[in-house]
Tab-separated table of C-alpha atoms in Angstrom:
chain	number	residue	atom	x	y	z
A	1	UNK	CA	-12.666	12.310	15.613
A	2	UNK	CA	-14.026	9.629	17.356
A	3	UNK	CA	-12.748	6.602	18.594
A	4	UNK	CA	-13.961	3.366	17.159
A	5	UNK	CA	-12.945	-0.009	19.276
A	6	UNK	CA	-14.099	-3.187	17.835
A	7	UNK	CA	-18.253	-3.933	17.182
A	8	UNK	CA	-18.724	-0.341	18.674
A	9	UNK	CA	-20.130	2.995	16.262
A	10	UNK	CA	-21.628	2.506	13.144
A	11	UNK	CA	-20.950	-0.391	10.798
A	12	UNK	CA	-22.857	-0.006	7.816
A	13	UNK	CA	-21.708	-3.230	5.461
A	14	UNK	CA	-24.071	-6.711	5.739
A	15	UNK	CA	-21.307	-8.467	7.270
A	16	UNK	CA	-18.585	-7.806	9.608
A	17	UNK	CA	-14.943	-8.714	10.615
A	18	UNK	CA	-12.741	-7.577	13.281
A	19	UNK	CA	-9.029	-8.011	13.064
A	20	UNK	CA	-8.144	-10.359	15.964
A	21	UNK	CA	-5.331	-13.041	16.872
A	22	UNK	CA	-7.627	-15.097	14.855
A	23	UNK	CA	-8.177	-13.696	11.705
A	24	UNK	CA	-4.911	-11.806	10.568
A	25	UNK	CA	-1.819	-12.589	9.512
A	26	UNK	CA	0.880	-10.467	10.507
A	27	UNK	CA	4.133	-10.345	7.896
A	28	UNK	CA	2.795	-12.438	5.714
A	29	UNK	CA	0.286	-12.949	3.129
A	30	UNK	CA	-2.678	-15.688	3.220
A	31	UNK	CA	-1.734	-19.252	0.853
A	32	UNK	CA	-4.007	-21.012	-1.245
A	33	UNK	CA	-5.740	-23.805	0.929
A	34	UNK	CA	-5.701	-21.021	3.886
A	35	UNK	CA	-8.982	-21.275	5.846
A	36	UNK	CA	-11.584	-18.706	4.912
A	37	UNK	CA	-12.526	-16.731	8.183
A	38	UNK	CA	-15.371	-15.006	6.726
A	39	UNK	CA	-17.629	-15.206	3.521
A	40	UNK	CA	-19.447	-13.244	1.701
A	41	UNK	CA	-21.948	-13.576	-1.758
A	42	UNK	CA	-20.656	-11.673	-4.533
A	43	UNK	CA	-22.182	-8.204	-4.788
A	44	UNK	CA	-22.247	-8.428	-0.706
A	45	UNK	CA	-20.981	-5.442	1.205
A	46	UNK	CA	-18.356	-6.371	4.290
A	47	UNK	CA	-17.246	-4.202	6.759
A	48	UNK	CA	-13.668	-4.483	8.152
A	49	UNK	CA	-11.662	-3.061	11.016
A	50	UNK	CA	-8.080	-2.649	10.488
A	51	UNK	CA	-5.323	-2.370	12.301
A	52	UNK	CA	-2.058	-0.473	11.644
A	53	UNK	CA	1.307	-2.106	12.352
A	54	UNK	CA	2.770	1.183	13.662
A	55	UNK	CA	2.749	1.431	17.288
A	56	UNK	CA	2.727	-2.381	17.562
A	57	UNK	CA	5.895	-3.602	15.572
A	58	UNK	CA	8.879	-4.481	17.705
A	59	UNK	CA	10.940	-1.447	16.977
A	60	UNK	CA	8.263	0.464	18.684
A	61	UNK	CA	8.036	-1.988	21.672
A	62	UNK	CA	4.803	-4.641	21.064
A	63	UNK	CA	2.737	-2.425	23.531
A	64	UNK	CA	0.772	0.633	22.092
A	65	UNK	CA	-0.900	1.705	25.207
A	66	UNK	CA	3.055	2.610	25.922
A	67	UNK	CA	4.092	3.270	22.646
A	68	UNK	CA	1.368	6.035	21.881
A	69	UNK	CA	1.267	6.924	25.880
A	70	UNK	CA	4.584	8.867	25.143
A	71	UNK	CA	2.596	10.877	23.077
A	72	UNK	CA	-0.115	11.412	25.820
A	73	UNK	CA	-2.659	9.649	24.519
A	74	UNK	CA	-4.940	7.535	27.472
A	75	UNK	CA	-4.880	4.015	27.611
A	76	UNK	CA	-8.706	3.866	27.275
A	77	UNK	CA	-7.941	5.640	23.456
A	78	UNK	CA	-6.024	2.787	22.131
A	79	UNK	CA	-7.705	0.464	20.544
A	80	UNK	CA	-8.147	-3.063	22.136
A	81	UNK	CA	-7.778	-4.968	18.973
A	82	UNK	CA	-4.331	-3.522	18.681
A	83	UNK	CA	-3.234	-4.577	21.840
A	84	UNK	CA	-4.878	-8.145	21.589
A	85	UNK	CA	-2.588	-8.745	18.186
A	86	UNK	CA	0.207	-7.283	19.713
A	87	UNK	CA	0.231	-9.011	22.855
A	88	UNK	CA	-1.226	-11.915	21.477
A	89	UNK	CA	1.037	-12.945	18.238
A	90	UNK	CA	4.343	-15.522	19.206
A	91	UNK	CA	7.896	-13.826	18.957
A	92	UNK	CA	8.148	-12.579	15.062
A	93	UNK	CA	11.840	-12.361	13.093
A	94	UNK	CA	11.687	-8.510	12.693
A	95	UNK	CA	14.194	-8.670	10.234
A	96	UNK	CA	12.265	-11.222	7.936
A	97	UNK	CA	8.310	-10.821	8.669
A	98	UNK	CA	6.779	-8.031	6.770
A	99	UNK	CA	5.547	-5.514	9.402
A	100	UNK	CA	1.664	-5.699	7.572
A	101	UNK	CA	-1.199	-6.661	9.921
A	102	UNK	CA	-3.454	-8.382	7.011
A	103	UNK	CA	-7.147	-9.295	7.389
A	104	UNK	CA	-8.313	-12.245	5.929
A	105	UNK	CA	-9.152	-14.477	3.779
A	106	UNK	CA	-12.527	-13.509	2.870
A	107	UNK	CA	-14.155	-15.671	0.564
A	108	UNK	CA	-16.194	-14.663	-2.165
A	109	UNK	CA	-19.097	-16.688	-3.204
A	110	UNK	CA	-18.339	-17.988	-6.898
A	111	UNK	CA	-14.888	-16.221	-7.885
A	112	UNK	CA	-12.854	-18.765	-9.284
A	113	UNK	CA	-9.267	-18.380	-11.115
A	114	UNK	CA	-9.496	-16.247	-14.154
A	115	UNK	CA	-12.529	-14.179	-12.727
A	116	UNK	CA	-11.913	-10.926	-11.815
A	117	UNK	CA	-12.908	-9.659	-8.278
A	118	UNK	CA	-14.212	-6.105	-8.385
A	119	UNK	CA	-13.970	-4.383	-4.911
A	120	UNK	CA	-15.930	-0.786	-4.218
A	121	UNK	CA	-14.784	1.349	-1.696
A	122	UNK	CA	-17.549	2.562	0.027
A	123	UNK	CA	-16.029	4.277	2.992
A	124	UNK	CA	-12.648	4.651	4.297
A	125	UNK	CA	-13.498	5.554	8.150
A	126	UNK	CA	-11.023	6.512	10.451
A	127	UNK	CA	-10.662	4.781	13.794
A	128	UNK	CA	-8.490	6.913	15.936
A	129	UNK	CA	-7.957	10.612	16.047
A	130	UNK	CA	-3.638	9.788	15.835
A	131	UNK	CA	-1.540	8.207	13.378
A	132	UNK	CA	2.372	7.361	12.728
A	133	UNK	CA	4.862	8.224	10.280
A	134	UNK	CA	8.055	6.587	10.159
A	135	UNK	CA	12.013	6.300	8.462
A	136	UNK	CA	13.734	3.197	9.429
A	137	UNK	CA	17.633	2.848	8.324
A	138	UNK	CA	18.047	1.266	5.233
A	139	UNK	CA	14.692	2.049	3.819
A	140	UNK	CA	13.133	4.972	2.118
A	141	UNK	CA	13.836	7.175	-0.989
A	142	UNK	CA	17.014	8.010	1.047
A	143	UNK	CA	18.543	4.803	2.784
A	144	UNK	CA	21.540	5.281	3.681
A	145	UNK	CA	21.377	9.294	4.202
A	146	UNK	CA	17.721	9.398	6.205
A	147	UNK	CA	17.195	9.034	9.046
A	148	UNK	CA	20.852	9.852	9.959
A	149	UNK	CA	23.019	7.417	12.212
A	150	UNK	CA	23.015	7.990	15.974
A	151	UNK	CA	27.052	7.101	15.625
A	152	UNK	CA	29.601	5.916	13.078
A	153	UNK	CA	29.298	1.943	12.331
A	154	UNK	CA	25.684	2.073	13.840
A	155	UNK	CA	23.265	-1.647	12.734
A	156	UNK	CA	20.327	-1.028	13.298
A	157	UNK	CA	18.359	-4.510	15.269
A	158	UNK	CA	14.447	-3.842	13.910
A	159	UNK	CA	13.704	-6.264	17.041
A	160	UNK	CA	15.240	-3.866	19.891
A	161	UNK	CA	13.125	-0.570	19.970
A	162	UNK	CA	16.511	0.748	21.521
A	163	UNK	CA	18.808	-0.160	18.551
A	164	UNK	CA	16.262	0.240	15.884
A	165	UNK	CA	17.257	3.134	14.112
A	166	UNK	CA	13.888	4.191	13.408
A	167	UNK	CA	12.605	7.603	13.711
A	168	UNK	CA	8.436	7.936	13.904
A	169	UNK	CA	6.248	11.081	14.247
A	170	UNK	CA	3.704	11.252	16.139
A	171	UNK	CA	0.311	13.008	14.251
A	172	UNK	CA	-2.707	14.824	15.178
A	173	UNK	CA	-6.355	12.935	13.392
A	174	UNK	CA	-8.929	16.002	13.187
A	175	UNK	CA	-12.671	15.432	12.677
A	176	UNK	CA	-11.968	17.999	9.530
A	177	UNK	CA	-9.891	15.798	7.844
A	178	UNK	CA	-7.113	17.871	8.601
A	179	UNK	CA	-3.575	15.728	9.745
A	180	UNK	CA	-1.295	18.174	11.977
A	181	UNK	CA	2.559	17.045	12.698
A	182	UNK	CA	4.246	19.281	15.359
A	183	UNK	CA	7.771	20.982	14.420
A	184	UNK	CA	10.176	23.105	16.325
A	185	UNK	CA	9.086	26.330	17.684
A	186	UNK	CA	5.526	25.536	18.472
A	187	UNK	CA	4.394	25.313	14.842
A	188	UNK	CA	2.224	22.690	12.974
A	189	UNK	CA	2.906	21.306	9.495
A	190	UNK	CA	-0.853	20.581	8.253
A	191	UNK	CA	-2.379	18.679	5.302
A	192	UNK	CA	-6.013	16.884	4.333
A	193	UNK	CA	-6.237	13.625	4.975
A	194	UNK	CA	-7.288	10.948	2.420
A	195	UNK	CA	-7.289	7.285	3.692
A	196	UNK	CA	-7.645	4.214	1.657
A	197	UNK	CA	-6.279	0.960	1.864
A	198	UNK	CA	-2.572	0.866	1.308
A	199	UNK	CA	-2.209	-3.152	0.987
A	200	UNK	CA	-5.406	-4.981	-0.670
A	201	UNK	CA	-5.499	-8.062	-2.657
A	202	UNK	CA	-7.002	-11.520	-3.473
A	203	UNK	CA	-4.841	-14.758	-2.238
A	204	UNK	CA	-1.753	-16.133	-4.538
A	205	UNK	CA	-1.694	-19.002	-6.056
A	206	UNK	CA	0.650	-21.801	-4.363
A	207	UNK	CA	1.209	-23.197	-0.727
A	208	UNK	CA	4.352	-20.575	-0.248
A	209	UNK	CA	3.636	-17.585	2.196
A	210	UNK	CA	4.624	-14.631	0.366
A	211	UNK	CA	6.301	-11.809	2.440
A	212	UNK	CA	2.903	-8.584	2.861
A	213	UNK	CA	5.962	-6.260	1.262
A	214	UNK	CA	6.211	-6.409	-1.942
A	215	UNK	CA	3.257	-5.992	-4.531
A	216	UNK	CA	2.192	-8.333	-6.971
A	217	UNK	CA	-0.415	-9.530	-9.812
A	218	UNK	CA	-2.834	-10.283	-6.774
A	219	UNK	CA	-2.581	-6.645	-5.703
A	220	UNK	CA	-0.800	-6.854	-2.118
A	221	UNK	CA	0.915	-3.615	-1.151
A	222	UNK	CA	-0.014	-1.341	-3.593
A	223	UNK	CA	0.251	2.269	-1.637
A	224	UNK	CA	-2.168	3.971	-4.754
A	225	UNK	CA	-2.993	7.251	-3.056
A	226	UNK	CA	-5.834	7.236	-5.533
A	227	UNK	CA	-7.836	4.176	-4.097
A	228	UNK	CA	-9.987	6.279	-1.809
A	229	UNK	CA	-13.606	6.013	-0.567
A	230	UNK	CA	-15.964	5.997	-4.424
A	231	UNK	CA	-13.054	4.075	-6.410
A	232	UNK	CA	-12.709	0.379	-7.602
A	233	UNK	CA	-9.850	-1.884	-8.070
A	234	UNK	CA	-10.180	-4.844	-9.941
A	235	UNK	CA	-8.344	-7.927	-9.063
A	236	UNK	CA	-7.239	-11.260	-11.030
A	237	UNK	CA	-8.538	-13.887	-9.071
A	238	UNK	CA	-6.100	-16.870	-8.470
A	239	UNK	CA	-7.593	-18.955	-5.937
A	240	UNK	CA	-11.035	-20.494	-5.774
A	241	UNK	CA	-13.305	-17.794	-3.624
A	242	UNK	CA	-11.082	-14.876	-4.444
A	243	UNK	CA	-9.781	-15.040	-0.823
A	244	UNK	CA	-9.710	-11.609	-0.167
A	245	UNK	CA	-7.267	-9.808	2.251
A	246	UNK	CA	-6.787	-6.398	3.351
A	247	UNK	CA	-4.787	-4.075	5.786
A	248	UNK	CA	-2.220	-1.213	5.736
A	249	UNK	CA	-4.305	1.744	6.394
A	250	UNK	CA	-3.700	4.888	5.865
A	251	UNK	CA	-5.169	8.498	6.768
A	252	UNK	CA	-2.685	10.220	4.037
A	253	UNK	CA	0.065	9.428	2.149
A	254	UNK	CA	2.315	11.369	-0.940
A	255	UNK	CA	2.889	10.085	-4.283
A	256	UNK	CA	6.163	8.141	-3.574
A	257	UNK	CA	5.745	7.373	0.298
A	258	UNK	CA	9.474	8.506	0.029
A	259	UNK	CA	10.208	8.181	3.904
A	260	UNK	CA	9.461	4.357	3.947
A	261	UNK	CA	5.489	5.088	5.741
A	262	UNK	CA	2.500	7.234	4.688
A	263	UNK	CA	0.254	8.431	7.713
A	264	UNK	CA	-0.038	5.067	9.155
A	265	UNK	CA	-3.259	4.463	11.031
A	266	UNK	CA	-7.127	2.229	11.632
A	267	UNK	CA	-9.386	2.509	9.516
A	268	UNK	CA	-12.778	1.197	9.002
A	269	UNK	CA	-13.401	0.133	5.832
A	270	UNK	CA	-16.471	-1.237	3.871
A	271	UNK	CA	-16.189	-2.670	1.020
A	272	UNK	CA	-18.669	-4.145	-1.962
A	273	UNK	CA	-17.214	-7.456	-3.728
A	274	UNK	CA	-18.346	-8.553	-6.912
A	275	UNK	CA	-17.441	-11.727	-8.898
A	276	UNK	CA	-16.849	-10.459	-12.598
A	277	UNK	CA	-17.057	-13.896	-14.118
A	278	UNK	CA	-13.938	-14.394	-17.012
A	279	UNK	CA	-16.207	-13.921	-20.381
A	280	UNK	CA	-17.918	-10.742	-18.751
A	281	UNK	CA	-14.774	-8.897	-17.250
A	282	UNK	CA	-12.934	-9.652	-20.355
A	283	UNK	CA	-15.890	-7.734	-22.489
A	284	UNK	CA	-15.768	-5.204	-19.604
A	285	UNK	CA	-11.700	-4.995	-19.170
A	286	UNK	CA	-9.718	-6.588	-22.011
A	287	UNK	CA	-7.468	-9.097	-20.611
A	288	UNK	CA	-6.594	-8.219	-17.325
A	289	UNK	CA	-3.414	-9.616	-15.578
A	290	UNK	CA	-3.160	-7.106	-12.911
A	291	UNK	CA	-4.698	-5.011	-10.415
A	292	UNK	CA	-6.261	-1.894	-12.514
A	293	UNK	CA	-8.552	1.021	-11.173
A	294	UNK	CA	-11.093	3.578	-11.696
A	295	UNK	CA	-11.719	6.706	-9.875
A	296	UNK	CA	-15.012	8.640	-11.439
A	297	UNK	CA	-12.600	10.844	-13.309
A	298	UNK	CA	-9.507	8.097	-14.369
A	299	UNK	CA	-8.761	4.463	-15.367
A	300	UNK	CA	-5.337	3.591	-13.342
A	301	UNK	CA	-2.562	1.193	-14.948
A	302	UNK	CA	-0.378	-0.032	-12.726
A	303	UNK	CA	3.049	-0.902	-13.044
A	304	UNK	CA	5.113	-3.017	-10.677
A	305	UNK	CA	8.951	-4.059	-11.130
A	306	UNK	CA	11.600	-3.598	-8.369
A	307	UNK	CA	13.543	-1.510	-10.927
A	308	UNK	CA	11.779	1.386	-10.842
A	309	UNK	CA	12.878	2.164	-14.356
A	310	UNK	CA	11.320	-1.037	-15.539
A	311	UNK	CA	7.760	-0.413	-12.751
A	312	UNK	CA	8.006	2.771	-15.472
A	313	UNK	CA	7.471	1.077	-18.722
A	314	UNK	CA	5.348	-1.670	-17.074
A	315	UNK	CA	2.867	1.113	-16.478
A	316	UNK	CA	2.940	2.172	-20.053
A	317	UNK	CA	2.657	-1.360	-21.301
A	318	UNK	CA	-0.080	-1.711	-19.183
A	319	UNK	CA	-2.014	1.821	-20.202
A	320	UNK	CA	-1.855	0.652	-23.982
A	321	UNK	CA	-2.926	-2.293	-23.506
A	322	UNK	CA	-6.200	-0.307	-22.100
A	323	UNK	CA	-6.224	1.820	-24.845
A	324	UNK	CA	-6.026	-1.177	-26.921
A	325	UNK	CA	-8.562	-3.040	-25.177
A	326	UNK	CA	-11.317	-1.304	-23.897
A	327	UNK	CA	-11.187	1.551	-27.061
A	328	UNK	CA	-9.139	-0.177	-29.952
A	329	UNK	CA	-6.737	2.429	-30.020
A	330	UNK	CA	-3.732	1.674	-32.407
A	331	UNK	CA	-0.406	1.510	-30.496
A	332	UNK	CA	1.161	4.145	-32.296
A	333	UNK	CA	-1.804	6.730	-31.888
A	334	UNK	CA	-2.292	5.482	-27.997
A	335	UNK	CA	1.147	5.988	-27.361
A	336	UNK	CA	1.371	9.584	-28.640
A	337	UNK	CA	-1.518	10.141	-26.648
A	338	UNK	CA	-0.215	8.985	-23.515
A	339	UNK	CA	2.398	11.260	-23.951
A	340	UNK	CA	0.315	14.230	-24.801
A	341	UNK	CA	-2.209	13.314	-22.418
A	342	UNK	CA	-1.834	10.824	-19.576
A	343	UNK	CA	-0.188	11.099	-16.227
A	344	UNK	CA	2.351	8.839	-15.156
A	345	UNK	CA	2.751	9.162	-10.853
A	346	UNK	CA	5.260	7.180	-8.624
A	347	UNK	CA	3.428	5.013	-7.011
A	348	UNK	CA	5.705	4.076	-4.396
A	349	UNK	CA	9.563	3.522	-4.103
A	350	UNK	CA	9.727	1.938	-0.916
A	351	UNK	CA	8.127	-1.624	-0.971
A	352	UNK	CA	11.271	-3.836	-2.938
A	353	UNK	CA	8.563	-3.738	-5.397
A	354	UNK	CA	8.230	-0.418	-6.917
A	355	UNK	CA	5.371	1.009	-8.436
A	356	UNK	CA	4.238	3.735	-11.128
A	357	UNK	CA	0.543	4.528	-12.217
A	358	UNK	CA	-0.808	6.018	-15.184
A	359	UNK	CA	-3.653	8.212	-15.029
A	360	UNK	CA	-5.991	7.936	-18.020
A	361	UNK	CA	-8.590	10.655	-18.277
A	362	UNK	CA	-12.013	8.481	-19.432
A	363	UNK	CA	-13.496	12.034	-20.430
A	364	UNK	CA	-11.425	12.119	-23.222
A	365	UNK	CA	-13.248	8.484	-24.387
A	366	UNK	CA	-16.725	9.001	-23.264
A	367	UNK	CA	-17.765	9.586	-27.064
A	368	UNK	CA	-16.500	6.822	-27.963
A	369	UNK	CA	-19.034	4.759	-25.857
């Protein structure tokens, strides 16, 4: 698997952006009124390298040609983009900032608040053949239990990489697709990778900086597995020009994330945005107040609460209001047939904002088109 610094290798979208001191945010997502750094017309294709915040954060030091070196990996096969924004960024409050490197905002020629922004994922390419996966204390499925204390009465300090309580595996990037974590004994636990984009959105409304953890109508940190390279997510827009924003890549990544982290690492991403004006996306979508995708097989609700109970029934709500909307499906008859015949996944239960999707087969409507 090749490695693929900034401007270098193939970059197939009309325009491009590189993640640099100047054009990401890093904790935090972009306000209204932010300054665009790049724009786009709608139906435009951008390409985008990202940058993962593992190996850079301060629990792992601020320096990934020494993080990953550990791991024996050359300084020449880190990327330089990751060590400009690490080196580059002022002194962060670990314990407050998100950890998100976020690229953007992108401005989208036309999109203006009750539009919807359509974004096609037209490849998902990885940048370097290694990635991260990591358990911090107090986070995960498991806080609390995972990863266990070094000693009784331990606090973990997220800005000390020697009293942050973090443990992070190092894995092998294969040109198969294949991700390979070593284990005692000289084995290899293997699995297919699948990257996509774990936080995506459009820019909130209001002059408050919202935190790049938890999730929201705009999209944000999302972590849907399913979002992979020939999907779509639709977005609200709430800002004039969309302003688009994207980061948190992934190679692979379970239904849950349940250790806090999927298979943290680059990608290069390219991406088609299309303004769905309000009158059209409603004819298209119903009334759409959230993020909502399609896969060539699947529409996907989404449902975000930080109960995870209440991300549950959010997701349902959400999934009959589909049914209701795009096939004028009864509520009683849709929900029987979500319960015969949709899938309901955990999204995620790590980011304060949980999430749950629901899988809704369009094979089962494509007579009634």
């Amino acid at each position: 698997m090749p490695l693929l610094q900034p401007h270098e290798g193939p970059i197939p979208g009309r325009h491009y952006l590189a993640s640099t001191v100047e054009t990401v945010t890093w904790g935090w997502l972009p306000t209204e009124g932010a300054t665009q750094i790049a724009e786009m017309g709608s139906g435009e294709t951008i390409t985008v390298d990202t940058v993962s915040h593992e190996g850079i954060v301060e629990d792992h030091g601020r320096d990934p040609r020494t993080f990953f070196g550990q791991f024996g990996v050359g300084p020449d096969d880190v990327l330089r983009d990751a060590v400009d924004i690490a080196a580059g960024f002022p002194v962060r409050d670990a314990g407050a900032d998100g950890p998100h490197v976020v690229t953007g905002p992108i401005a989208v020629s036309g999109a203006r608040p009750g539009d919807v922004l359509k974004i096609d994922f037209l490849e998902l390419v990885p940048r370097a053949p290694y990635g991260v996966i990591s358990s911090r204390h107090g986070y995960g499925a498991l806080a609390g239990e995972l990863p266990p204390l070094p000693y009784a009465g331990f606090e973990p300090d997220p800005s000390d990489p020697e009293k942050a309580g973090h443990v992070s595996k190092f894995c092998r990037a294969s040109a198969d697709f294949t991700g390979s974590l070593a284990v005692p004994g000289g084995r290899e636990l293997r699995f297919p990778l699948a990257p996509f984009l774990g936080l995506i959105g459009v820019t909130p409304s209001g002059a408050t900086a919202l935190n790049s953890v938890p999730p929201g109508p705009f999209g944000g940190n999302m972590d849907v597995k399913d979002l992979v390279a020939g999907t779509s997510l639709y977005l609200p827009v709430q800002v004039d020009g969309a302003g688009l924003f994207m980061g948190d890549p992934h190679y692979a990544q379970g239904h849950g994330e349940v250790a806090l982290t999927a298979l943290e690492a680059p990608l290069r991403a390219t991406l088609r945005a299309t303004v769905l004006p309000a009158e059209e996306s409603r004819a298209l979508l119903g009334l759409l107040q959230r993020p909502f995708g399609e896969t060539s097989e699947h529409w996907i609700a989404l449902g975000l609460h930080r109960d995870l109970n209440e991300a549950f029934r959010e997701a349902v709500r959400e999934a009959l209001r589909v049914l209701t909307d795009l096939y004028q499906v009864p509520t009683d008859d849709g929900y029987a047939y979500l319960s015969a015949a949709a899938d309901f996944v955990v999204t995620q239960v790590v980011d304060d904002v949980k999430g749950v999707h629901c899988l809704i087969r369009k094979s089962d409507f494509a007579a009634w088109t």
